[in-house]
Amino acid sequence: MTHTSTLRPYRAADEDAAIELWRITWQQAYPSIDFNARVAWWRERWRNELVPNAAIVVAEQDGALAGFVTIDKSGYLDQLVVAPAQWGSPLATALVDEAKRLAPVGVTLLVNKDNARAIRFYERNGFVHAGESVNPTSGRAVLKMAWTP
């Protein structure tokens, strides 16, 4: 059975579904971290940093939120979240392509260095390594990646 996704701009009514999708996705990627404890922090960051400063595009599939991407005016991709059931599908690429369309001069992002799956995904989508750093919030090593047209 084929499921098609529809991309559309974020609406305030998507907030709860987006935050729950973020929690589920990150919990699967990093099972040793209690992401339930981070929901209040994420909601505050979502409302105060991402929604006012970034374009957010969501992917709907069968009436449910299946993913989203945030991209700010400088071309910084802060979040790419895709439901675990959609990992390996074309959905993440569609969302990254939308971010590229919204930031045609280039896209940068930070990815956890231990997230080999995500790093391979970004490399397949034309991103190159552009430096290393440490996430000030988590203390995790991160890799800066960049895409230029």
Coordinates of C-alpha atoms in Angstrom, one line a residue:
M1 CA 0.0 0.0 0.0
T2 CA 1.4 3.3 -1.0
H3 CA 1.2 6.3 1.3
T4 CA 1.7 9.8 -0.1
S5 CA 2.9 12.7 2.0
T6 CA 1.9 16.2 1.6
L7 CA 4.2 19.1 2.6
R8 CA 2.6 22.3 3.9
P9 CA 3.5 25.2 6.2
Y10 CA 3.3 24.7 9.9
R11 CA 0.2 25.8 11.7
A12 CA -0.1 26.5 15.5
A13 CA -2.5 23.6 15.7
D14 CA 0.4 21.3 14.8
E15 CA 2.4 22.1 17.9
D16 CA 1.4 19.1 20.1
A17 CA 1.8 16.6 17.3
A18 CA 5.2 18.1 16.3
I19 CA 6.5 18.0 19.8
E20 CA 5.3 14.4 20.3
L21 CA 6.9 13.4 17.0
W22 CA 10.2 15.0 18.1
R23 CA 10.0 13.1 21.4
I24 CA 9.3 9.7 19.8
T25 CA 11.9 10.1 17.1
W26 CA 14.7 11.2 19.4
Q27 CA 13.8 8.5 22.0
Q28 CA 14.2 5.9 19.3
A29 CA 17.5 7.4 18.1
Y30 CA 18.9 7.8 21.7
P31 CA 17.1 5.2 23.9
S32 CA 19.4 5.9 26.9
I33 CA 18.2 9.5 27.2
D34 CA 14.9 10.3 28.9
F35 CA 13.2 12.6 26.4
N36 CA 10.0 12.7 28.4
A37 CA 11.9 14.9 30.9
R38 CA 12.8 17.3 28.1
V39 CA 9.3 18.0 26.7
A40 CA 8.7 21.2 28.6
W41 CA 12.1 22.5 27.5
W42 CA 11.4 21.5 23.9
R43 CA 8.0 23.2 24.0
E44 CA 9.5 26.5 25.3
R45 CA 12.2 26.4 22.7
W46 CA 9.7 25.6 20.0
R47 CA 7.5 28.5 20.9
N48 CA 10.2 31.1 21.7
E49 CA 13.0 30.2 19.2
L50 CA 11.8 28.1 16.3
V51 CA 8.3 29.2 15.5
P52 CA 9.1 33.0 15.5
N53 CA 12.5 32.6 13.7
A54 CA 12.2 29.8 11.2
A55 CA 10.1 28.5 8.4
I56 CA 8.6 25.2 9.5
V57 CA 7.3 22.8 6.9
V58 CA 5.4 19.7 8.0
A59 CA 4.7 16.5 6.2
E60 CA 1.3 14.9 6.6
Q61 CA 0.6 11.3 5.8
D62 CA -2.9 9.8 6.1
G63 CA -4.0 12.9 8.2
A64 CA -1.1 12.6 10.7
L65 CA 2.1 14.5 11.1
A66 CA 4.9 12.3 9.7
G67 CA 7.8 14.8 9.8
F68 CA 8.9 18.4 9.8
V69 CA 11.9 20.6 9.0
T70 CA 12.8 24.0 10.4
I71 CA 15.0 26.4 8.4
D72 CA 15.8 30.0 9.4
K73 CA 16.6 33.0 7.2
S74 CA 20.3 32.4 7.5
G75 CA 19.9 28.9 6.1
Y76 CA 20.4 27.1 9.4
L77 CA 18.5 23.8 9.5
D78 CA 17.8 23.4 13.2
Q79 CA 15.5 20.3 13.1
L80 CA 14.7 17.6 10.6
V81 CA 12.4 15.1 12.3
V82 CA 10.8 12.1 10.5
A83 CA 8.7 9.5 12.2
P84 CA 10.7 6.3 12.7
A85 CA 8.2 4.3 10.6
Q86 CA 9.3 6.6 7.7
W87 CA 13.0 6.2 8.2
G88 CA 14.5 5.1 4.8
S89 CA 11.5 6.4 2.9
P90 CA 11.7 9.5 0.6
L91 CA 10.1 11.7 3.2
A92 CA 13.3 13.0 4.8
T93 CA 14.8 13.8 1.4
A94 CA 11.6 15.7 0.4
L95 CA 11.8 17.8 3.6
V96 CA 15.5 18.5 3.0
D97 CA 14.8 19.5 -0.6
E98 CA 12.2 21.9 0.8
A99 CA 14.7 23.4 3.1
K100 CA 17.1 23.8 0.2
R101 CA 14.4 25.5 -1.8
L102 CA 13.7 27.9 1.1
A103 CA 17.4 28.7 1.6
P104 CA 18.7 28.7 -2.0
V105 CA 22.1 30.2 -1.1
G106 CA 22.9 27.3 1.2
V107 CA 22.0 25.2 4.2
T108 CA 24.1 24.5 7.3
L109 CA 23.3 22.2 10.2
L110 CA 24.8 20.5 13.2
V111 CA 24.4 16.8 13.7
N112 CA 25.6 14.6 16.6
K113 CA 28.9 13.0 15.6
D114 CA 27.6 9.6 17.0
N115 CA 24.5 9.8 14.7
A116 CA 26.1 7.9 11.8
R117 CA 22.8 7.2 10.1
A118 CA 21.9 10.9 9.9
I119 CA 25.4 11.8 8.8
R120 CA 25.2 9.3 5.9
F121 CA 21.8 10.7 5.0
Y122 CA 23.1 14.3 4.8
E123 CA 26.1 13.2 2.8
R124 CA 23.8 11.4 0.3
N125 CA 21.9 14.7 0.0
G126 CA 24.9 16.8 -1.0
F127 CA 26.1 18.0 2.5
V128 CA 29.8 18.1 3.2
H129 CA 31.7 18.2 6.5
A130 CA 32.4 21.9 7.5
G131 CA 33.8 21.6 11.0
E132 CA 33.3 20.2 14.5
S133 CA 32.0 21.6 17.8
V134 CA 30.3 20.7 21.0
N135 CA 26.6 21.2 21.6
P136 CA 26.4 23.7 24.5
T137 CA 23.1 22.2 25.7
S138 CA 23.9 18.5 25.6
G139 CA 27.7 18.6 25.7
R140 CA 27.7 16.1 22.8
A141 CA 30.2 16.4 20.0
V142 CA 28.6 17.7 16.8
L143 CA 29.6 17.9 13.2
K144 CA 28.8 21.0 11.2
M145 CA 27.6 20.1 7.7
A146 CA 26.9 22.4 4.8
W147 CA 25.1 22.3 1.4
T148 CA 25.7 24.9 -1.3
P149 CA 24.0 24.9 -4.7

